[in-house]
Tab-separated table of C-alpha atoms in Angstrom:
chain	number	residue	atom	x	y	z
A	1	UNK	CA	2.106	97.874	50.783
A	2	UNK	CA	1.357	98.430	47.417
A	3	UNK	CA	4.703	95.877	46.341
A	4	UNK	CA	2.670	92.599	48.754
A	5	UNK	CA	0.027	93.204	47.297
A	6	UNK	CA	1.603	92.786	43.649
A	7	UNK	CA	4.018	90.218	44.695
A	8	UNK	CA	0.612	88.290	46.469
A	9	UNK	CA	-1.428	88.436	43.306
A	10	UNK	CA	1.400	87.712	41.246
A	11	UNK	CA	1.733	84.434	43.077
A	12	UNK	CA	-1.673	83.753	43.443
A	13	UNK	CA	-1.622	83.197	39.207
A	14	UNK	CA	1.177	80.666	39.007
A	15	UNK	CA	-0.256	79.042	40.968
A	16	UNK	CA	-3.977	79.108	40.093
A	17	UNK	CA	-1.458	78.421	36.467
A	18	UNK	CA	0.092	75.861	37.599
A	19	UNK	CA	-2.848	73.783	38.581
A	20	UNK	CA	-5.092	74.535	35.603
A	21	UNK	CA	-1.322	72.306	33.824
A	22	UNK	CA	-2.461	69.792	36.893
A	23	UNK	CA	-5.964	69.449	35.951
A	24	UNK	CA	-5.161	69.312	32.282
A	25	UNK	CA	-3.027	67.002	32.244
A	26	UNK	CA	-4.485	64.468	34.491
A	27	UNK	CA	-7.478	65.179	32.138
A	28	UNK	CA	-5.249	64.534	29.124
A	29	UNK	CA	-3.093	61.084	31.605
A	30	UNK	CA	-6.924	59.417	32.058
A	31	UNK	CA	-7.906	59.812	28.102
A	32	UNK	CA	-8.594	57.779	25.782
A	33	UNK	CA	-8.035	60.521	22.910
A	34	UNK	CA	-4.359	59.044	21.605
A	35	UNK	CA	-4.337	62.033	18.954
A	36	UNK	CA	-5.405	64.825	22.093
A	37	UNK	CA	-2.558	63.103	24.137
A	38	UNK	CA	-0.600	62.882	21.588
A	39	UNK	CA	-0.478	65.932	20.495
A	40	UNK	CA	0.220	67.376	24.309
A	41	UNK	CA	2.842	65.471	24.672
A	42	UNK	CA	4.325	66.905	21.963
A	43	UNK	CA	2.976	70.430	23.184
A	44	UNK	CA	4.854	69.686	26.292
A	45	UNK	CA	8.219	68.455	23.917
A	46	UNK	CA	7.875	71.726	22.448
A	47	UNK	CA	7.588	73.533	25.416
A	48	UNK	CA	11.153	71.744	27.136
A	49	UNK	CA	8.476	69.730	29.822
A	50	UNK	CA	10.453	66.519	29.005
A	51	UNK	CA	9.351	65.093	31.863
A	52	UNK	CA	5.161	65.173	31.207
A	53	UNK	CA	6.335	64.923	27.579
A	54	UNK	CA	8.530	61.216	28.430
A	55	UNK	CA	5.486	59.813	30.484
A	56	UNK	CA	2.932	60.548	27.863
A	57	UNK	CA	5.232	59.175	24.714
A	58	UNK	CA	6.273	55.488	27.078
A	59	UNK	CA	2.258	55.672	27.684
A	60	UNK	CA	1.470	55.945	24.100
A	61	UNK	CA	4.323	53.555	22.660
A	62	UNK	CA	2.239	50.542	22.434
A	63	UNK	CA	-0.398	52.747	21.392
A	64	UNK	CA	1.312	54.089	17.327
A	65	UNK	CA	3.409	51.083	17.520
A	66	UNK	CA	3.547	50.104	13.922
A	67	UNK	CA	2.067	53.341	12.039
A	68	UNK	CA	3.685	56.369	10.254
A	69	UNK	CA	3.881	58.478	14.039
A	70	UNK	CA	5.535	55.873	16.103
A	71	UNK	CA	8.792	57.040	14.555
A	72	UNK	CA	8.872	60.267	15.230
A	73	UNK	CA	7.175	59.892	18.143
A	74	UNK	CA	9.952	57.745	19.824
A	75	UNK	CA	12.266	60.250	18.269
A	76	UNK	CA	11.306	63.086	20.846
A	77	UNK	CA	11.052	60.165	23.203
A	78	UNK	CA	14.918	59.469	22.793
A	79	UNK	CA	15.947	62.643	23.209
A	80	UNK	CA	13.650	63.400	25.997
A	81	UNK	CA	15.254	61.095	28.103
A	82	UNK	CA	18.928	62.917	26.170
A	83	UNK	CA	17.878	66.126	28.061
A	84	UNK	CA	16.482	65.233	31.318
A	85	UNK	CA	20.395	63.822	31.551
A	86	UNK	CA	19.469	59.916	31.928
A	87	UNK	CA	22.690	59.474	29.477
A	88	UNK	CA	21.938	55.297	29.944
A	89	UNK	CA	18.270	55.324	28.960
A	90	UNK	CA	18.871	58.153	26.795
A	91	UNK	CA	21.718	55.533	24.402
A	92	UNK	CA	18.973	53.334	24.719
A	93	UNK	CA	16.637	54.897	22.552
A	94	UNK	CA	18.999	56.228	20.227
A	95	UNK	CA	20.555	52.774	19.635
A	96	UNK	CA	17.160	51.048	19.227
A	97	UNK	CA	15.706	54.210	17.085
A	98	UNK	CA	18.578	52.880	14.734
A	99	UNK	CA	17.105	49.106	14.683
A	100	UNK	CA	14.512	49.827	14.059
A	101	UNK	CA	14.329	52.833	11.865
A	102	UNK	CA	18.252	51.717	9.908
A	103	UNK	CA	16.489	53.246	6.750
A	104	UNK	CA	15.275	56.923	8.181
A	105	UNK	CA	16.931	59.826	7.710
A	106	UNK	CA	17.265	61.096	10.173
A	107	UNK	CA	20.139	57.682	10.812
A	108	UNK	CA	23.278	59.623	10.616
A	109	UNK	CA	21.970	62.468	13.198
A	110	UNK	CA	20.477	60.024	15.721
A	111	UNK	CA	24.335	57.140	14.866
A	112	UNK	CA	26.517	60.772	16.283
A	113	UNK	CA	23.810	60.830	19.250
A	114	UNK	CA	24.674	57.637	19.856
A	115	UNK	CA	27.841	57.534	20.380
A	116	UNK	CA	27.730	60.359	22.270
A	117	UNK	CA	25.552	59.279	24.530
A	118	UNK	CA	29.235	57.498	25.869
A	119	UNK	CA	31.045	60.528	26.722
A	120	UNK	CA	28.279	62.545	28.525
A	121	UNK	CA	28.229	59.330	30.503
A	122	UNK	CA	32.757	59.373	30.916
A	123	UNK	CA	33.098	60.404	34.670
A	124	UNK	CA	36.462	62.156	35.723
A	125	UNK	CA	40.365	61.044	35.616
A	126	UNK	CA	40.665	58.587	38.802
A	127	UNK	CA	36.900	56.862	38.342
A	128	UNK	CA	36.594	53.415	35.694
A	129	UNK	CA	37.008	54.667	32.147
A	130	UNK	CA	35.022	52.508	30.037
A	131	UNK	CA	32.790	54.725	29.004
A	132	UNK	CA	35.329	56.196	27.342
A	133	UNK	CA	36.605	54.010	26.228
A	134	UNK	CA	33.499	52.465	24.022
A	135	UNK	CA	32.306	56.686	23.180
A	136	UNK	CA	35.862	56.946	21.007
A	137	UNK	CA	35.103	53.150	20.016
A	138	UNK	CA	31.433	53.840	18.867
A	139	UNK	CA	32.838	58.294	17.153
A	140	UNK	CA	35.710	55.865	15.579
A	141	UNK	CA	32.829	53.479	13.751
A	142	UNK	CA	30.576	56.673	13.050
A	143	UNK	CA	33.469	58.815	11.157
A	144	UNK	CA	34.297	55.055	9.103
A	145	UNK	CA	30.858	54.914	8.797
A	146	UNK	CA	29.862	58.842	7.643
A	147	UNK	CA	33.286	59.763	6.455
A	148	UNK	CA	31.284	62.660	5.020
A	149	UNK	CA	28.619	63.899	7.918
A	150	UNK	CA	28.615	67.207	8.941
A	151	UNK	CA	30.077	65.364	12.468
A	152	UNK	CA	32.765	64.171	11.862
A	153	UNK	CA	34.327	67.143	12.965
A	154	UNK	CA	33.011	67.544	16.465
A	155	UNK	CA	33.017	63.190	16.427
A	156	UNK	CA	37.394	63.163	16.323
A	157	UNK	CA	36.948	66.417	18.785
A	158	UNK	CA	35.020	64.487	20.930
A	159	UNK	CA	37.475	61.203	20.301
A	160	UNK	CA	40.527	63.835	20.467
A	161	UNK	CA	39.441	64.755	24.193
A	162	UNK	CA	38.640	61.434	25.303
A	163	UNK	CA	41.819	60.419	24.476
A	164	UNK	CA	43.835	62.460	26.120
A	165	UNK	CA	41.488	61.780	29.310
A	166	UNK	CA	42.522	58.622	29.271
A	167	UNK	CA	46.077	59.994	29.230
A	168	UNK	CA	46.164	61.094	31.495
A	169	UNK	CA	44.836	58.305	33.872
A	170	UNK	CA	47.689	56.324	32.454
A	171	UNK	CA	50.128	59.638	33.764
A	172	UNK	CA	49.054	59.987	36.942
A	173	UNK	CA	48.899	55.472	37.568
A	174	UNK	CA	52.791	55.805	36.244
A	175	UNK	CA	53.854	58.877	38.456
A	176	UNK	CA	51.918	56.368	41.795
A	177	UNK	CA	54.204	54.216	41.002
A	178	UNK	CA	56.794	56.207	41.065
A	179	UNK	CA	55.879	58.711	43.307
A	180	UNK	CA	55.711	54.907	45.847
A	181	UNK	CA	58.700	53.336	44.994
A	182	UNK	CA	57.521	50.463	42.154
A	183	UNK	CA	60.588	52.406	39.653
A	184	UNK	CA	60.404	49.565	37.409
A	185	UNK	CA	56.728	50.092	37.132
A	186	UNK	CA	56.974	53.231	36.571
A	187	UNK	CA	59.452	52.814	34.209
A	188	UNK	CA	56.893	50.488	31.578
A	189	UNK	CA	54.044	52.512	32.392
A	190	UNK	CA	55.707	55.669	31.179
A	191	UNK	CA	56.686	53.526	27.811
A	192	UNK	CA	53.906	52.822	27.299
A	193	UNK	CA	52.424	56.044	27.981
A	194	UNK	CA	54.895	57.130	24.700
A	195	UNK	CA	54.240	53.751	22.713
A	196	UNK	CA	49.386	54.663	24.169
A	197	UNK	CA	50.301	57.852	22.447
A	198	UNK	CA	53.442	58.527	20.419
A	199	UNK	CA	51.286	62.060	19.661
A	200	UNK	CA	51.076	64.054	22.406
A	201	UNK	CA	53.288	66.820	23.032
A	202	UNK	CA	54.014	65.358	26.207
A	203	UNK	CA	55.974	62.044	24.824
A	204	UNK	CA	59.385	63.564	25.688
A	205	UNK	CA	58.718	63.966	29.276
A	206	UNK	CA	57.347	59.924	29.655
A	207	UNK	CA	60.445	58.967	28.139
A	208	UNK	CA	62.811	61.438	30.154
A	209	UNK	CA	60.854	60.197	33.065
A	210	UNK	CA	61.166	56.351	31.886
A	211	UNK	CA	64.705	57.088	32.820
A	212	UNK	CA	64.559	58.561	35.897
A	213	UNK	CA	62.334	55.604	37.260
A	214	UNK	CA	64.872	53.142	35.666
A	215	UNK	CA	68.063	55.055	36.782
A	216	UNK	CA	66.638	54.571	40.884
A	217	UNK	CA	65.329	51.110	39.163
A	218	UNK	CA	68.516	50.411	39.455
A	219	UNK	CA	70.067	52.803	41.882
A	220	UNK	CA	68.533	50.544	44.704
A	221	UNK	CA	68.559	46.980	43.135
A	222	UNK	CA	71.348	44.733	44.928
A	223	UNK	CA	74.578	44.961	43.554
A	224	UNK	CA	74.235	41.918	42.002
A	225	UNK	CA	71.728	43.426	39.803
A	226	UNK	CA	72.848	46.683	39.165
A	227	UNK	CA	75.255	47.017	36.100
A	228	UNK	CA	72.717	45.528	33.778
A	229	UNK	CA	69.727	47.539	35.019
A	230	UNK	CA	72.263	50.485	34.370
A	231	UNK	CA	72.918	49.745	31.188
A	232	UNK	CA	68.837	49.537	30.674
A	233	UNK	CA	68.700	53.680	31.327
A	234	UNK	CA	71.993	54.130	28.494
A	235	UNK	CA	70.031	51.870	26.199
A	236	UNK	CA	67.034	55.047	26.775
A	237	UNK	CA	69.207	57.147	26.800
A	238	UNK	CA	69.779	56.284	23.246
A	239	UNK	CA	67.054	55.556	21.912
A	240	UNK	CA	65.307	59.068	23.028
A	241	UNK	CA	68.544	60.849	21.708
A	242	UNK	CA	66.860	59.182	18.669
A	243	UNK	CA	63.831	59.868	18.769
A	244	UNK	CA	64.457	63.839	20.568
A	245	UNK	CA	67.332	65.108	19.907
A	246	UNK	CA	65.947	68.741	20.010
A	247	UNK	CA	63.572	67.782	23.272
A	248	UNK	CA	64.492	70.739	25.929
A	249	UNK	CA	64.909	68.008	28.357
A	250	UNK	CA	67.907	66.667	26.600
A	251	UNK	CA	70.460	68.046	28.810
A	252	UNK	CA	67.992	66.456	32.261
A	253	UNK	CA	68.898	62.673	30.523
A	254	UNK	CA	72.137	63.570	29.590
A	255	UNK	CA	72.829	63.713	33.675
A	256	UNK	CA	70.952	60.495	33.580
A	257	UNK	CA	72.664	59.134	31.196
A	258	UNK	CA	76.429	60.079	32.325
A	259	UNK	CA	75.811	58.976	36.098
A	260	UNK	CA	74.864	55.590	34.434
A	261	UNK	CA	77.716	54.924	33.063
A	262	UNK	CA	79.576	56.010	35.685
A	263	UNK	CA	78.472	53.868	38.054
A	264	UNK	CA	78.911	51.152	35.615
A	265	UNK	CA	82.791	52.049	35.448
A	266	UNK	CA	82.446	51.863	38.908
A	267	UNK	CA	80.937	48.508	38.504
A	268	UNK	CA	82.728	47.549	36.849
A	269	UNK	CA	86.059	47.986	37.832
A	270	UNK	CA	85.107	46.640	41.612
A	271	UNK	CA	84.279	43.148	40.098
A	272	UNK	CA	88.178	43.880	37.856
A	273	UNK	CA	89.845	44.499	41.754
A	274	UNK	CA	87.700	40.824	43.728
A	275	UNK	CA	88.945	38.965	39.726
A	276	UNK	CA	92.823	39.992	40.858
A	277	UNK	CA	91.865	39.783	44.636
A	278	UNK	CA	91.049	36.279	44.082
Protein backbone atom coordinates (compact mmCIF):
# COMPACT_ATOMS: atom_id res chain seq x y z
CA UNK A 1 0.00 0.00 0.00
CA UNK A 2 2.83 2.35 0.91
CA UNK A 3 4.57 1.64 -2.44
CA UNK A 4 1.32 2.30 -4.28
CA UNK A 5 0.83 5.65 -2.53
CA UNK A 6 4.43 6.59 -3.30
CA UNK A 7 3.89 5.71 -6.97
CA UNK A 8 0.72 7.84 -7.10
CA UNK A 9 2.55 10.76 -5.47
CA UNK A 10 5.40 10.62 -7.97
CA UNK A 11 2.92 10.36 -10.82
CA UNK A 12 0.96 13.37 -9.61
CA UNK A 13 4.14 15.42 -9.23
CA UNK A 14 5.08 14.52 -12.80
CA UNK A 15 1.67 15.51 -14.13
CA UNK A 16 1.72 18.81 -12.24
CA UNK A 17 5.26 19.58 -13.43
CA UNK A 18 4.37 18.73 -17.03
CA UNK A 19 1.23 20.86 -16.88
CA UNK A 20 3.17 23.73 -15.34
CA UNK A 21 5.82 23.54 -18.07
CA UNK A 22 3.14 23.50 -20.77
CA UNK A 23 1.42 26.51 -19.26
CA UNK A 24 4.74 28.36 -19.07
CA UNK A 25 5.49 27.52 -22.71
CA UNK A 26 2.07 28.75 -23.85
CA UNK A 27 2.57 32.01 -21.96
CA UNK A 28 6.02 32.44 -23.50
CA UNK A 29 4.75 31.72 -27.03
CA UNK A 30 1.96 34.30 -26.69
CA UNK A 31 4.22 36.88 -25.10
CA UNK A 32 5.49 39.93 -26.98
CA UNK A 33 8.47 40.05 -24.65
CA UNK A 34 10.98 38.81 -27.23
CA UNK A 35 13.95 38.97 -24.88
CA UNK A 36 12.15 36.68 -22.46
CA UNK A 37 11.14 34.36 -25.29
CA UNK A 38 14.73 34.14 -26.55
CA UNK A 39 16.01 33.47 -23.05
CA UNK A 40 13.46 30.68 -22.66
CA UNK A 41 14.44 29.22 -26.04
CA UNK A 42 18.09 29.20 -24.96
CA UNK A 43 17.08 27.57 -21.68
CA UNK A 44 15.20 24.82 -23.54
CA UNK A 45 18.19 24.36 -25.85
CA UNK A 46 20.51 23.88 -22.87
CA UNK A 47 18.05 21.36 -21.42
CA UNK A 48 18.04 19.51 -24.77
CA UNK A 49 14.36 20.26 -25.33
CA UNK A 50 15.11 20.76 -28.99
CA UNK A 51 11.55 20.66 -30.33
CA UNK A 52 10.49 23.46 -28.01
CA UNK A 53 13.65 25.47 -28.64
CA UNK A 54 13.29 25.08 -32.41
CA UNK A 55 9.70 26.31 -32.35
CA UNK A 56 10.68 29.42 -30.41
CA UNK A 57 13.79 30.14 -32.47
CA UNK A 58 11.73 29.87 -35.67
CA UNK A 59 9.23 32.38 -34.28
CA UNK A 60 12.02 34.78 -33.38
CA UNK A 61 14.00 34.69 -36.62
CA UNK A 62 12.37 37.72 -38.22
CA UNK A 63 12.46 39.62 -34.94
CA UNK A 64 16.21 39.29 -34.48
CA UNK A 65 17.35 39.19 -38.10
CA UNK A 66 19.98 41.87 -38.63
CA UNK A 67 20.77 42.17 -34.90
CA UNK A 68 23.85 40.99 -33.04
CA UNK A 69 21.83 38.14 -31.49
CA UNK A 70 20.75 36.61 -34.77
CA UNK A 71 23.92 34.58 -35.36
CA UNK A 72 23.68 32.78 -32.03
CA UNK A 73 19.98 32.18 -32.55
CA UNK A 74 20.53 30.71 -36.02
CA UNK A 75 23.46 28.61 -34.78
CA UNK A 76 21.32 27.01 -32.08
CA UNK A 77 18.40 26.57 -34.46
CA UNK A 78 20.58 24.68 -36.94
CA UNK A 79 21.77 22.36 -34.21
CA UNK A 80 18.20 21.80 -33.01
CA UNK A 81 17.38 20.30 -36.41
CA UNK A 82 20.56 18.23 -36.27
CA UNK A 83 19.87 16.85 -32.79
CA UNK A 84 16.31 16.07 -33.85
CA UNK A 85 17.84 14.01 -36.71
CA UNK A 86 16.26 16.17 -39.40
CA UNK A 87 19.48 16.10 -41.41
CA UNK A 88 17.96 17.60 -44.54
CA UNK A 89 16.84 20.72 -42.68
CA UNK A 90 20.00 20.80 -40.58
CA UNK A 91 22.17 20.66 -43.69
CA UNK A 92 20.16 23.49 -45.22
CA UNK A 93 20.51 25.56 -42.05
CA UNK A 94 24.25 24.97 -41.78
CA UNK A 95 24.73 25.98 -45.42
CA UNK A 96 22.56 29.05 -44.93
CA UNK A 97 24.54 29.96 -41.81
CA UNK A 98 27.73 29.99 -43.86
CA UNK A 99 26.06 32.18 -46.48
CA UNK A 100 24.88 34.60 -43.81
CA UNK A 101 28.06 34.59 -41.69
CA UNK A 102 31.00 33.65 -43.95
CA UNK A 103 33.51 35.31 -41.62
CA UNK A 104 32.17 33.77 -38.43
CA UNK A 105 34.73 32.16 -36.10
CA UNK A 106 32.40 29.14 -36.24
CA UNK A 107 32.66 28.87 -40.05
CA UNK A 108 35.03 25.88 -40.05
CA UNK A 109 32.84 23.98 -37.58
CA UNK A 110 29.67 24.70 -39.55
CA UNK A 111 31.28 23.82 -42.89
CA UNK A 112 32.15 20.42 -41.45
CA UNK A 113 28.63 19.96 -40.08
CA UNK A 114 27.10 20.81 -43.44
CA UNK A 115 29.16 18.03 -45.04
CA UNK A 116 28.46 15.67 -42.14
CA UNK A 117 24.71 16.03 -42.68
CA UNK A 118 25.12 14.44 -46.12
CA UNK A 119 26.92 11.56 -44.45
CA UNK A 120 24.09 11.18 -41.91
CA UNK A 121 21.66 10.92 -44.85
CA UNK A 122 23.72 8.19 -46.51
CA UNK A 123 21.44 5.12 -46.68
CA UNK A 124 22.18 1.40 -46.55
CA UNK A 125 24.18 -0.07 -49.41
CA UNK A 126 21.22 -1.39 -51.42
CA UNK A 127 19.67 2.08 -51.82
CA UNK A 128 20.56 5.09 -53.98
CA UNK A 129 23.92 6.52 -52.90
CA UNK A 130 23.53 10.12 -54.08
CA UNK A 131 24.01 11.50 -50.57
CA UNK A 132 27.03 9.27 -50.05
CA UNK A 133 28.63 10.78 -53.15
CA UNK A 134 27.69 14.27 -51.97
CA UNK A 135 29.23 13.54 -48.56
CA UNK A 136 32.53 12.55 -50.19
CA UNK A 137 32.58 15.70 -52.33
CA UNK A 138 31.64 17.98 -49.42
CA UNK A 139 34.18 16.42 -47.06
CA UNK A 140 36.93 16.60 -49.69
CA UNK A 141 36.14 20.28 -50.23
CA UNK A 142 36.35 20.78 -46.46
CA UNK A 143 39.76 19.08 -46.32
CA UNK A 144 41.00 21.16 -49.25
CA UNK A 145 39.75 24.41 -47.74
CA UNK A 146 40.93 23.74 -44.17
CA UNK A 147 43.92 21.35 -44.39
CA UNK A 148 45.07 22.12 -40.83
CA UNK A 149 41.65 22.04 -39.15
CA UNK A 150 41.20 19.65 -36.17
CA UNK A 151 38.31 17.95 -38.00
CA UNK A 152 40.41 16.93 -41.03
CA UNK A 153 41.13 13.46 -39.61
CA UNK A 154 37.41 12.87 -39.04
CA UNK A 155 36.60 14.21 -42.51
CA UNK A 156 39.07 11.77 -44.08
CA UNK A 157 37.54 8.93 -42.08
CA UNK A 158 34.07 9.84 -43.36
CA UNK A 159 35.41 9.89 -46.92
CA UNK A 160 36.91 6.43 -46.41
CA UNK A 161 33.69 5.01 -44.93
CA UNK A 162 31.66 6.45 -47.81
CA UNK A 163 34.05 5.04 -50.39
CA UNK A 164 33.79 1.60 -48.78
CA UNK A 165 30.02 1.81 -49.06
CA UNK A 166 30.18 2.76 -52.74
CA UNK A 167 32.71 -0.02 -53.32
CA UNK A 168 30.39 -2.54 -51.68
CA UNK A 169 27.48 -1.38 -53.82
CA UNK A 170 29.54 -1.74 -57.01
CA UNK A 171 30.70 -5.17 -55.89
CA UNK A 172 27.13 -6.31 -55.26
CA UNK A 173 26.15 -5.18 -58.77
CA UNK A 174 29.11 -7.01 -60.34
CA UNK A 175 28.34 -10.15 -58.35
CA UNK A 176 24.69 -9.99 -59.42
CA UNK A 177 25.71 -9.78 -63.09
CA UNK A 178 27.84 -12.88 -62.62
CA UNK A 179 25.15 -14.85 -60.77
CA UNK A 180 22.59 -13.99 -63.45
CA UNK A 181 24.93 -15.19 -66.18
CA UNK A 182 25.73 -11.77 -67.63
CA UNK A 183 29.41 -12.66 -67.76
CA UNK A 184 30.66 -9.90 -70.04
CA UNK A 185 28.93 -7.24 -67.91
CA UNK A 186 30.34 -8.91 -64.79
CA UNK A 187 33.88 -8.81 -66.18
CA UNK A 188 33.56 -5.13 -67.06
CA UNK A 189 32.07 -4.37 -63.62
CA UNK A 190 34.84 -6.17 -61.72
CA UNK A 191 37.48 -4.36 -63.77
CA UNK A 192 35.65 -1.12 -62.98
CA UNK A 193 35.99 -1.89 -59.28
CA UNK A 194 39.76 -2.23 -59.70
CA UNK A 195 39.94 1.06 -61.54
CA UNK A 196 37.71 2.95 -59.11
CA UNK A 197 39.27 1.52 -55.93
CA UNK A 198 42.92 0.80 -56.77
CA UNK A 199 43.96 0.89 -53.10
CA UNK A 200 41.33 -1.61 -51.97
CA UNK A 201 42.62 -4.68 -50.13
CA UNK A 202 40.21 -6.69 -52.29
CA UNK A 203 41.64 -5.47 -55.59
CA UNK A 204 43.23 -8.83 -56.47
CA UNK A 205 39.95 -10.64 -55.80
CA UNK A 206 38.18 -8.25 -58.19
CA UNK A 207 40.77 -9.08 -60.87
CA UNK A 208 40.30 -12.78 -60.13
CA UNK A 209 36.54 -12.44 -60.55
CA UNK A 210 37.05 -10.58 -63.83
CA UNK A 211 39.17 -13.49 -65.12
CA UNK A 212 36.53 -15.97 -63.99
CA UNK A 213 33.74 -13.94 -65.62
CA UNK A 214 35.60 -13.57 -68.92
CA UNK A 215 36.31 -17.32 -68.94
CA UNK A 216 32.62 -18.09 -68.46
CA UNK A 217 31.77 -15.55 -71.17
CA UNK A 218 34.18 -17.25 -73.61
CA UNK A 219 32.98 -20.75 -72.72
CA UNK A 220 29.33 -19.81 -73.34
CA UNK A 221 30.03 -17.96 -76.60
CA UNK A 222 29.43 -19.22 -80.12
CA UNK A 223 32.42 -21.15 -81.46
CA UNK A 224 33.49 -18.42 -83.88
CA UNK A 225 33.92 -15.97 -80.97
CA UNK A 226 35.49 -18.30 -78.41
CA UNK A 227 39.15 -18.04 -79.42
CA UNK A 228 39.39 -14.25 -79.13
CA UNK A 229 37.46 -14.34 -75.85
CA UNK A 230 39.73 -16.99 -74.36
CA UNK A 231 42.62 -14.77 -75.42
CA UNK A 232 41.06 -12.05 -73.27
CA UNK A 233 41.28 -14.46 -70.31
CA UNK A 234 44.96 -15.03 -71.05
CA UNK A 235 45.57 -11.29 -71.27
CA UNK A 236 43.74 -10.66 -68.00
CA UNK A 237 45.76 -13.36 -66.25
CA UNK A 238 49.07 -11.91 -67.43
CA UNK A 239 47.92 -8.51 -66.17
CA UNK A 240 47.03 -10.18 -62.86
CA UNK A 241 50.55 -11.59 -62.45
CA UNK A 242 52.05 -8.17 -63.21
CA UNK A 243 49.94 -6.35 -60.62
CA UNK A 244 49.62 -9.05 -57.94
CA UNK A 245 52.65 -11.35 -58.15
CA UNK A 246 52.33 -12.37 -54.49
CA UNK A 247 48.55 -12.75 -54.35
CA UNK A 248 47.10 -15.79 -52.61
CA UNK A 249 44.68 -16.03 -55.52
CA UNK A 250 47.40 -16.49 -58.12
CA UNK A 251 47.01 -20.27 -58.23
CA UNK A 252 43.25 -19.97 -58.80
CA UNK A 253 43.79 -17.44 -61.57
CA UNK A 254 46.38 -19.73 -63.17
CA UNK A 255 43.79 -22.51 -63.46
CA UNK A 256 41.64 -20.33 -65.72
CA UNK A 257 44.75 -19.30 -67.66
CA UNK A 258 45.67 -22.96 -68.23
CA UNK A 259 42.13 -23.85 -69.25
CA UNK A 260 41.95 -20.89 -71.62
CA UNK A 261 45.29 -21.82 -73.23
CA UNK A 262 44.15 -25.41 -73.64
CA UNK A 263 40.87 -24.35 -75.21
CA UNK A 264 42.67 -21.99 -77.59
CA UNK A 265 44.90 -24.87 -78.76
CA UNK A 266 41.88 -27.14 -79.20
CA UNK A 267 40.09 -24.50 -81.26
CA UNK A 268 43.19 -23.87 -83.38
CA UNK A 269 43.58 -27.59 -84.03
CA UNK A 270 39.95 -27.88 -85.07
CA UNK A 271 40.33 -24.89 -87.38
CA UNK A 272 43.44 -26.42 -88.96
CA UNK A 273 41.64 -29.72 -89.47
CA UNK A 274 38.72 -27.94 -91.09
CA UNK A 275 41.08 -26.13 -93.45
CA UNK A 276 42.92 -29.33 -94.41
CA UNK A 277 39.63 -31.08 -95.19
CA UNK A 278 38.50 -28.35 -97.54
